[in-house]
Amino acid sequence: MNVGEMQRKLSLWAEQDKGRKFHGLFDLVCDVDWLWLAYEYVAQNAGSKTAGCDGINFYDFYQDEVNNFARLHEALESGKFEACPVRRVYIPKSNGKMRPLGIPSFGDRIVQEAIRMVLEPIFEADFSPFSFGFRPNRCTMDAVNYLLTNAKKGKWFFWAIEGDISAYFDTINHRKLMKLLRRRVEDEKFLDLIWKFLRAGVMERKLFKDTTLGTPQGGIVSPLLANVYLHELDKYLERRYLTLSERDRARRRKRGLANFVYARYADDFVILCNGTHEQALEMRKEVHDYLQEHLHLRLSLEKTKVTHLDDGFDFLGFHLQRSLGHKGVVTRLTIPDKALLRHRTKLQTAMGPDAHDDSIRAKLMAVNRIIGGWCRYYRYTHKVHAQFQQMEHAAFEVFSRWLATKHQLSLPETLARFYARRDGHDAKTLGVDKVWLARHSSYKGRHYRGSPFKPNPYTTQ
């Protein structure tokens, strides 16, 4: 089977007929070519090295690849497939709390990927242009740049509502989600397969817990299901506020009513308001009531702040704030202080006392990946050169102290041994065996030129 062509057809059919319900989707999941491609995608994922509750990772599966795949395919076709409970682990959040992650078994990940490959082309035809998270051909900068464009001078959007849904992934109502899926899917075997994953349960330190709500963060299909669920909020705001013509928006302003701009990335969203503070609070209450009544979710009124653009707000790790510049009032996109602190802390953790036995080469490569990823994420911000230089000095200091401790040398001795000038520049550089500490300042600032509203990638060339 030509999987890409089949996905194109699914998405095209969904675009052409918004009321169409799809049959035969379970047969696609059971198709050998479809399932094998899902296996290849999962195998390429960095998380394939992590095992689920059955203790099997990619390497274990690969030892008897043909037979393991055949058993998985046979279990699906015969209807005997049962989803394993996910293994619950916790990772630290930026606020000091712990985020629960659910790690499915390796076989379950293959099936979930096959489900995603079926569902995504169908729902991509329906999803709102104001939804940016976990969708093909879209990224965080699309959402941030869309808000930045509408927060500029002349747009008059002065109030920002920073949406915060309490424990979103843990409180998704299963039956409501299945009802939403049935608007497009009329294949009970396929829906039953999704239901098995929703109800698979959680294993936490050998203790099994039932799952009657939520989709586990860490599951391959979970982000897509979460988007299907919150698509209802997108449609509600679109109908009432977001798709009005310029004439209708002007009429609302003449009547003293506010207009709104909305961008959502997974469960994080921001609504910009060009009315009064009271109207922004009313919109926050309206969204709160809609989520509670229709989606059984709770919008935290304490954490959902209503902030003036002059005071600035954070979204997806960026800080947007209006200030006075050389050419008048401008809205700037900057790196927030807490993001700078997190980056420095991550570097310090990577070069902590427990890492002194690591080789310099391996440590340099690991640290350079951290620096490169962080710089590429923030290279579209204002004043990026000054903030990158600040972090470059911090990285140099942390790494030089790690080298000094590792070799039991003083800082001057360490610099004399490992410091070098590279490419004729005088920038501080530490390295060994032609591997050098990455310089933040080598990543130049850029202006993001991507369009926030991108066409369906399944139906466009």
Short mmCIF file of C-alpha atoms in Angstrom, two decimals, residues 11-436:
data_model
loop_
_atom_site.label_atom_id
_atom_site.label_comp_id
_atom_site.label_asym_id
_atom_site.label_seq_id
_atom_site.Cartn_x
_atom_site.Cartn_y
_atom_site.Cartn_z
CA SER A 11 -7.55 14.18 4.14
CA LEU A 12 -8.97 15.19 0.75
CA TRP A 13 -12.22 13.32 1.39
CA ALA A 14 -12.46 14.98 4.82
CA GLU A 15 -11.92 18.43 3.26
CA GLN A 16 -14.48 17.91 0.51
CA ASP A 17 -17.23 16.60 2.80
CA LYS A 18 -17.22 18.07 6.32
CA GLY A 19 -19.96 15.66 7.41
CA ARG A 20 -18.37 12.49 6.10
CA LYS A 21 -17.88 9.57 8.47
CA PHE A 22 -15.08 7.15 7.69
CA HIS A 23 -15.29 3.36 7.60
CA GLY A 24 -12.62 0.69 7.24
CA LEU A 25 -10.00 2.52 9.31
CA PHE A 26 -9.23 -0.56 11.40
CA ASP A 27 -8.21 -2.37 8.20
CA LEU A 28 -5.64 0.35 7.55
CA VAL A 29 -4.10 -0.12 11.01
CA CYS A 30 -3.89 -3.87 10.37
CA ASP A 31 -2.32 -3.45 6.93
CA VAL A 32 1.23 -4.83 6.96
CA ASP A 33 2.74 -1.88 5.05
CA TRP A 34 0.94 0.64 7.26
CA LEU A 35 1.97 -1.07 10.48
CA TRP A 36 5.55 -1.58 9.31
CA LEU A 37 5.92 2.12 8.49
CA ALA A 38 4.57 2.93 11.96
CA TYR A 39 7.22 0.59 13.41
CA GLU A 40 9.97 2.40 11.48
CA TYR A 41 8.75 5.79 12.75
CA VAL A 42 8.73 4.56 16.36
CA ALA A 43 12.17 2.95 15.98
CA GLN A 44 13.64 6.28 14.81
CA ASN A 45 12.25 8.11 17.83
CA ALA A 46 14.75 8.91 20.57
CA GLY A 47 12.30 7.49 23.13
CA SER A 48 12.51 4.03 21.55
CA LYS A 49 15.39 3.24 23.92
CA THR A 50 13.02 3.62 26.89
CA ALA A 51 11.02 0.56 27.91
CA GLY A 52 7.41 0.46 29.04
CA CYS A 53 6.03 -1.58 31.91
CA ASP A 54 6.86 -4.85 30.06
CA GLY A 55 10.57 -3.96 30.11
CA ILE A 56 10.94 -4.20 26.30
CA ASN A 57 12.58 -1.40 24.32
CA PHE A 58 13.53 -1.15 20.64
CA TYR A 59 16.73 -3.18 21.01
CA ASP A 60 14.85 -6.07 22.69
CA PHE A 61 12.14 -5.95 20.01
CA TYR A 62 14.75 -5.81 17.25
CA GLN A 63 16.49 -9.02 18.44
CA ASP A 64 13.54 -11.03 17.06
CA GLU A 65 12.10 -8.31 14.84
CA VAL A 66 10.26 -10.47 12.29
CA ASN A 67 8.51 -12.73 14.81
CA ASN A 68 7.69 -9.90 17.23
CA PHE A 69 6.15 -7.87 14.42
CA ALA A 70 4.22 -10.90 13.16
CA ARG A 71 2.79 -11.56 16.64
CA LEU A 72 1.72 -7.93 16.99
CA HIS A 73 0.08 -7.97 13.54
CA GLU A 74 -1.71 -11.25 14.27
CA ALA A 75 -3.01 -9.97 17.63
CA LEU A 76 -4.48 -6.91 15.90
CA GLU A 77 -6.11 -8.84 13.05
CA SER A 78 -7.61 -11.47 15.37
CA GLY A 79 -8.97 -8.87 17.80
CA LYS A 80 -6.89 -10.28 20.67
CA PHE A 81 -4.71 -7.21 21.04
CA GLU A 82 -4.82 -5.67 24.53
CA ALA A 83 -3.11 -2.44 25.49
CA CYS A 84 -0.60 -2.64 28.34
CA PRO A 85 -0.72 -0.18 31.24
CA VAL A 86 1.62 2.77 30.79
CA ARG A 87 4.66 3.12 33.03
CA ARG A 88 4.32 6.28 35.11
CA VAL A 89 7.43 8.42 35.61
CA TYR A 90 7.82 12.00 36.80
CA ILE A 91 9.96 14.78 35.32
CA PRO A 92 10.58 18.18 36.93
CA LYS A 93 8.66 21.22 35.68
CA SER A 94 10.03 24.75 35.49
CA ASN A 95 8.00 25.76 38.56
CA GLY A 96 9.59 23.08 40.73
CA LYS A 97 6.66 20.67 40.57
CA MET A 98 6.72 17.26 38.89
CA ARG A 99 5.00 16.41 35.60
CA PRO A 100 3.63 12.86 35.24
CA LEU A 101 4.53 11.03 32.02
CA GLY A 102 3.07 7.76 30.81
CA ILE A 103 5.44 5.52 28.84
CA PRO A 104 3.57 2.90 26.76
CA SER A 105 5.08 -0.46 25.90
CA PHE A 106 7.01 -0.62 22.63
CA GLY A 107 4.34 -2.67 20.87
CA ASP A 108 1.64 -0.25 22.01
CA ARG A 109 3.66 2.64 20.61
CA ILE A 110 3.67 0.99 17.19
CA VAL A 111 -0.11 0.59 17.24
CA GLN A 112 -0.60 4.14 18.53
CA GLU A 113 1.57 5.47 15.72
CA ALA A 114 -0.54 3.53 13.20
CA ILE A 115 -3.68 5.08 14.72
CA ARG A 116 -2.14 8.56 14.53
CA MET A 117 -1.28 7.99 10.87
CA VAL A 118 -4.98 7.29 10.21
CA LEU A 119 -6.58 9.97 12.37
CA GLU A 120 -4.28 12.91 11.71
CA PRO A 121 -5.03 13.34 7.96
CA ILE A 122 -8.78 13.25 8.70
CA PHE A 123 -8.81 15.76 11.54
CA GLU A 124 -6.15 17.98 9.99
CA ALA A 125 -8.83 18.91 7.48
CA ASP A 126 -11.06 20.09 10.35
CA PHE A 127 -8.66 21.72 12.79
CA SER A 128 -8.73 25.47 13.32
CA PRO A 129 -6.03 27.69 11.79
CA PHE A 130 -5.65 29.20 15.29
CA SER A 131 -4.44 25.85 16.71
CA PHE A 132 -0.65 25.43 16.38
CA GLY A 133 0.46 22.66 18.74
CA PHE A 134 1.40 19.09 17.74
CA ARG A 135 0.34 19.54 14.14
CA PRO A 136 2.39 18.84 11.00
CA ASN A 137 4.16 21.82 9.45
CA ARG A 138 3.44 24.08 12.45
CA CYS A 139 5.63 25.20 15.35
CA THR A 140 5.71 27.40 18.43
CA MET A 141 7.03 30.38 16.48
CA ASP A 142 3.93 30.35 14.27
CA ALA A 143 1.74 30.88 17.35
CA VAL A 144 4.07 33.43 18.94
CA ASN A 145 4.54 35.38 15.71
CA TYR A 146 0.78 35.53 15.13
CA LEU A 147 0.27 37.08 18.57
CA LEU A 148 3.23 39.42 18.06
CA THR A 149 1.78 40.65 14.75
CA ASN A 150 -1.54 41.49 16.40
CA ALA A 151 0.13 43.12 19.42
CA LYS A 152 1.90 45.73 17.33
CA LYS A 153 1.10 49.43 17.16
CA GLY A 154 -2.13 50.20 15.35
CA LYS A 155 -3.82 46.89 16.21
CA TRP A 156 -4.99 48.20 19.60
CA PHE A 157 -4.97 44.83 21.37
CA PHE A 158 -3.86 45.88 24.84
CA TRP A 159 -5.11 43.06 27.12
CA ALA A 160 -3.87 39.47 27.14
CA ILE A 161 -5.74 36.55 28.72
CA GLU A 162 -3.22 33.81 29.53
CA GLY A 163 -5.18 30.54 29.53
CA ASP A 164 -4.32 27.90 32.13
CA ILE A 165 -6.40 24.70 32.15
CA SER A 166 -5.92 22.78 35.38
CA ALA A 167 -4.35 19.33 34.78
CA TYR A 168 -5.67 19.23 31.22
CA PHE A 169 -4.20 15.94 30.02
CA ASP A 170 -5.30 14.22 33.25
CA THR A 171 -8.93 15.42 33.13
CA ILE A 172 -10.04 14.73 29.54
CA ASN A 173 -13.42 12.98 29.70
CA HIS A 174 -13.15 9.66 27.84
CA ARG A 175 -16.79 9.37 26.83
CA LYS A 176 -16.92 12.95 25.60
CA LEU A 177 -13.74 12.33 23.58
CA MET A 178 -15.21 9.20 21.98
CA LYS A 179 -18.36 11.16 21.11
CA LEU A 180 -16.22 13.77 19.35
CA LEU A 181 -14.30 11.08 17.45
CA ARG A 182 -17.57 9.53 16.28
CA ARG A 183 -18.36 12.70 14.35
CA ARG A 184 -15.76 11.56 11.84
CA VAL A 185 -15.23 7.86 12.55
CA GLU A 186 -17.84 5.15 12.08
CA ASP A 187 -15.68 2.10 12.63
CA GLU A 188 -16.36 0.39 15.95
CA LYS A 189 -13.25 -1.81 15.81
CA PHE A 190 -11.07 1.25 15.33
CA LEU A 191 -12.83 3.18 18.12
CA ASP A 192 -12.60 0.14 20.40
CA LEU A 193 -8.83 0.11 19.84
CA ILE A 194 -8.59 3.75 20.97
CA TRP A 195 -10.82 2.96 23.97
CA LYS A 196 -8.43 0.19 25.02
CA PHE A 197 -5.56 2.66 25.17
CA LEU A 198 -7.62 5.19 27.13
CA ARG A 199 -8.58 2.55 29.70
CA ALA A 200 -5.27 0.68 29.82
CA GLY A 201 -4.38 1.98 33.28
CA VAL A 202 -1.11 3.10 34.85
CA MET A 203 1.68 1.17 36.55
CA GLU A 204 3.43 3.22 39.22
CA ARG A 205 6.07 1.38 41.25
CA LYS A 206 4.36 -1.99 40.71
CA LEU A 207 1.03 -0.48 41.74
CA PHE A 208 -1.75 -0.58 39.13
CA LYS A 209 -4.22 2.28 38.85
CA ASP A 210 -7.31 2.48 36.65
CA THR A 211 -7.62 5.37 34.22
CA THR A 212 -11.14 6.77 33.94
CA LEU A 213 -10.04 10.24 32.85
CA GLY A 214 -7.24 11.76 30.80
CA THR A 215 -4.76 10.76 28.13
CA PRO A 216 -1.23 10.00 29.35
CA GLN A 217 1.41 12.57 28.43
CA GLY A 218 4.03 10.57 26.60
CA GLY A 219 1.64 8.51 24.49
CA ILE A 220 2.11 8.97 20.73
CA VAL A 221 -1.58 9.46 19.99
CA SER A 222 -2.30 11.57 23.10
CA PRO A 223 -1.44 15.01 21.59
CA LEU A 224 -3.73 14.36 18.62
CA LEU A 225 -6.60 13.27 20.87
CA ALA A 226 -6.02 16.34 23.06
CA ASN A 227 -6.30 18.55 19.96
CA VAL A 228 -9.53 16.82 18.94
CA TYR A 229 -10.93 17.57 22.39
CA LEU A 230 -9.97 21.27 22.52
CA HIS A 231 -11.02 21.77 18.90
CA GLU A 232 -14.47 22.40 20.38
CA LEU A 233 -13.16 25.52 22.12
CA ASP A 234 -11.51 26.65 18.87
CA LYS A 235 -14.79 26.29 16.96
CA TYR A 236 -16.75 28.11 19.67
CA LEU A 237 -14.43 31.13 19.58
CA GLU A 238 -14.27 31.07 15.78
CA ARG A 239 -18.04 31.21 15.42
CA ARG A 240 -18.45 34.08 17.85
CA TYR A 241 -15.35 36.25 17.44
CA LEU A 242 -12.46 35.09 15.27
CA THR A 243 -13.86 34.88 11.75
CA LEU A 244 -15.70 38.21 11.69
CA SER A 245 -15.13 40.46 8.70
CA GLU A 246 -13.36 43.80 9.09
CA ARG A 247 -16.72 45.54 8.71
CA ASP A 248 -18.27 43.46 11.51
CA ARG A 249 -15.29 44.12 13.74
CA ALA A 250 -15.60 47.87 13.11
CA ARG A 251 -19.30 47.73 13.94
CA ARG A 252 -18.56 45.97 17.22
CA ARG A 253 -16.07 48.65 18.19
CA LYS A 254 -18.60 51.41 17.40
CA ARG A 255 -21.05 49.70 19.75
CA GLY A 256 -18.39 49.59 22.47
CA LEU A 257 -17.81 45.83 22.14
CA ALA A 258 -14.38 44.20 22.08
CA ASN A 259 -12.76 42.11 19.37
CA PHE A 260 -10.42 39.21 20.10
CA VAL A 261 -7.38 37.39 18.73
CA TYR A 262 -6.71 33.80 19.80
CA ALA A 263 -3.81 31.35 19.52
CA ARG A 264 -3.62 27.90 21.09
CA TYR A 265 -0.68 25.53 21.41
CA ALA A 266 -1.92 22.24 22.95
CA ASP A 267 -3.46 23.30 26.29
CA ASP A 268 -1.73 26.71 26.39
CA PHE A 269 -3.63 29.57 24.82
CA VAL A 270 -3.68 33.36 24.78
CA ILE A 271 -6.60 35.62 23.89
CA LEU A 272 -5.83 39.25 23.01
CA CYS A 273 -8.57 41.82 23.64
CA ASN A 274 -8.86 45.34 22.17
CA GLY A 275 -11.52 46.41 24.65
CA THR A 276 -11.46 47.31 28.31
CA HIS A 277 -10.10 45.37 31.26
CA GLU A 278 -13.66 44.49 32.28
CA GLN A 279 -14.38 43.06 28.82
CA ALA A 280 -11.23 40.94 29.02
CA LEU A 281 -12.40 39.60 32.40
CA GLU A 282 -15.80 38.84 30.88
CA MET A 283 -14.13 36.84 28.11
CA ARG A 284 -12.12 34.89 30.68
CA LYS A 285 -15.38 34.05 32.51
CA GLU A 286 -17.04 33.05 29.22
CA VAL A 287 -14.22 30.65 28.34
CA HIS A 288 -14.26 29.28 31.91
CA ASP A 289 -17.99 28.56 31.73
CA TYR A 290 -17.78 26.98 28.27
CA LEU A 291 -14.94 24.64 29.26
CA GLN A 292 -16.72 23.61 32.44
CA GLU A 293 -20.17 23.07 30.93
CA HIS A 294 -19.29 21.52 27.58
CA LEU A 295 -15.88 19.87 28.01
CA HIS A 296 -15.81 19.16 31.78
CA LEU A 297 -12.52 21.05 32.14
CA ARG A 298 -11.58 23.66 34.71
CA LEU A 299 -9.95 26.94 33.74
CA SER A 300 -7.95 28.13 36.72
CA LEU A 301 -9.14 31.70 37.29
CA GLU A 302 -6.21 32.29 39.66
CA LYS A 303 -3.56 31.31 37.10
CA THR A 304 -5.40 32.63 34.02
CA LYS A 305 -4.07 36.16 34.29
CA VAL A 306 -5.44 39.20 32.48
CA THR A 307 -2.35 41.29 31.75
CA HIS A 308 -1.84 44.62 30.05
CA LEU A 309 0.56 44.57 27.13
CA ASP A 310 2.67 47.27 28.81
CA ASP A 311 3.32 44.83 31.66
CA GLY A 312 4.01 41.96 29.26
CA PHE A 313 3.08 38.29 29.33
CA ASP A 314 4.79 34.94 28.76
CA PHE A 315 3.74 32.41 26.13
CA LEU A 316 5.56 29.21 25.16
CA GLY A 317 8.77 30.36 26.85
CA PHE A 318 8.82 33.82 25.24
CA HIS A 319 8.01 37.23 26.72
CA LEU A 320 5.91 39.74 24.77
CA GLN A 321 5.84 43.32 26.06
CA ARG A 322 5.07 46.74 24.63
CA SER A 323 7.61 49.47 25.33
CA LEU A 324 8.96 52.76 23.97
CA GLY A 325 11.60 52.30 21.29
CA HIS A 326 13.58 54.56 18.95
CA LYS A 327 10.70 54.61 16.46
CA GLY A 328 7.90 55.01 18.99
CA VAL A 329 5.87 52.35 20.81
CA VAL A 330 6.84 48.79 19.78
CA THR A 331 6.02 45.30 21.02
CA ARG A 332 9.15 43.25 21.63
CA LEU A 333 9.67 39.51 21.81
CA THR A 334 12.40 38.69 24.33
CA ILE A 335 13.79 35.80 26.34
CA PRO A 336 12.28 35.91 29.85
CA ASP A 337 14.63 35.95 32.83
CA LYS A 338 13.36 32.59 34.06
CA ALA A 339 14.30 31.02 30.70
CA LEU A 340 17.84 32.37 31.06
CA LEU A 341 18.01 30.99 34.59
CA ARG A 342 16.69 27.59 33.46
CA HIS A 343 19.30 27.39 30.71
CA ARG A 344 22.14 28.23 33.10
CA THR A 345 20.80 25.70 35.63
CA LYS A 346 20.61 23.01 32.95
CA LEU A 347 24.24 23.67 32.01
CA GLN A 348 25.28 23.51 35.67
CA THR A 349 23.39 20.23 36.12
CA ALA A 350 25.01 18.73 33.01
CA MET A 351 28.43 19.64 34.43
CA GLY A 352 27.74 18.77 38.05
CA PRO A 353 30.03 16.93 40.47
CA ASP A 354 28.65 13.53 39.42
CA ALA A 355 29.84 14.10 35.82
CA HIS A 356 33.57 14.45 36.52
CA ASP A 357 34.26 10.92 35.32
CA ASP A 358 32.83 11.64 31.86
CA SER A 359 35.24 12.19 28.99
CA ILE A 360 35.77 15.78 27.88
CA ARG A 361 34.80 14.95 24.31
CA ALA A 362 31.48 13.33 25.30
CA LYS A 363 30.71 16.15 27.70
CA LEU A 364 31.44 18.80 25.07
CA MET A 365 29.14 17.11 22.57
CA ALA A 366 26.33 16.86 25.14
CA VAL A 367 26.69 20.49 26.26
CA ASN A 368 26.87 21.70 22.65
CA ARG A 369 23.55 19.98 21.92
CA ILE A 370 21.98 21.83 24.86
CA ILE A 371 23.41 25.17 23.69
CA GLY A 372 22.45 24.61 20.05
CA GLY A 373 18.86 23.64 20.82
CA TRP A 374 18.35 26.60 23.16
CA CYS A 375 19.87 29.12 20.73
CA ARG A 376 17.88 27.87 17.76
CA TYR A 377 14.67 28.19 19.77
CA TYR A 378 15.34 31.78 20.85
CA ARG A 379 17.16 33.15 17.80
CA TYR A 380 14.04 35.04 16.63
CA THR A 381 13.83 37.31 19.70
CA HIS A 382 14.79 40.97 20.05
CA LYS A 383 18.12 41.90 21.69
CA VAL A 384 19.18 38.33 21.09
CA HIS A 385 22.89 39.11 20.71
CA ALA A 386 23.25 40.64 24.18
CA GLN A 387 21.38 37.80 25.89
CA PHE A 388 23.28 35.14 23.94
CA GLN A 389 26.59 36.72 24.95
CA GLN A 390 25.45 36.70 28.58
CA MET A 391 24.78 32.96 28.37
CA GLU A 392 28.03 32.38 26.47
CA HIS A 393 30.05 33.82 29.35
CA ALA A 394 28.04 31.69 31.81
CA ALA A 395 28.64 28.50 29.80
CA PHE A 396 32.37 29.25 29.53
CA GLU A 397 32.61 29.81 33.27
CA VAL A 398 30.69 26.64 34.18
CA PHE A 399 32.61 24.45 31.76
CA SER A 400 36.03 25.83 32.72
CA ARG A 401 35.29 25.15 36.40
CA TRP A 402 34.17 21.60 35.51
CA LEU A 403 37.46 21.03 33.67
CA ALA A 404 39.45 22.46 36.56
CA THR A 405 37.76 20.18 39.07
CA LYS A 406 38.03 17.14 36.80
CA HIS A 407 41.80 17.53 36.34
CA GLN A 408 42.43 19.08 39.76
CA LEU A 409 43.91 22.22 38.23
CA SER A 410 43.57 25.89 39.01
CA LEU A 411 41.54 28.06 36.62
CA PRO A 412 44.66 29.70 35.10
CA GLU A 413 46.23 26.28 34.54
CA THR A 414 42.98 25.01 33.00
CA LEU A 415 42.78 27.95 30.61
CA ALA A 416 46.41 27.57 29.64
CA ARG A 417 45.82 23.92 28.81
CA PHE A 418 42.38 23.94 27.14
CA TYR A 419 41.82 27.52 25.91
CA ALA A 420 42.38 28.20 22.21
CA ARG A 421 41.64 30.83 19.60
CA ARG A 422 39.43 29.48 16.83
CA ASP A 423 38.87 30.86 13.33
CA GLY A 424 40.97 33.92 14.15
CA HIS A 425 38.48 35.17 16.76
CA ASP A 426 39.28 36.15 20.30
CA ALA A 427 36.07 34.62 21.69
CA LYS A 428 36.50 32.40 24.71
CA THR A 429 36.75 28.82 23.50
CA LEU A 430 37.48 25.60 25.36
CA GLY A 431 37.93 22.28 23.68
CA VAL A 432 39.88 19.11 23.02
CA ASP A 433 40.55 16.91 19.97
CA LYS A 434 38.97 19.41 17.55
CA VAL A 435 35.71 19.50 19.56
CA TRP A 436 35.06 22.96 21.00
#
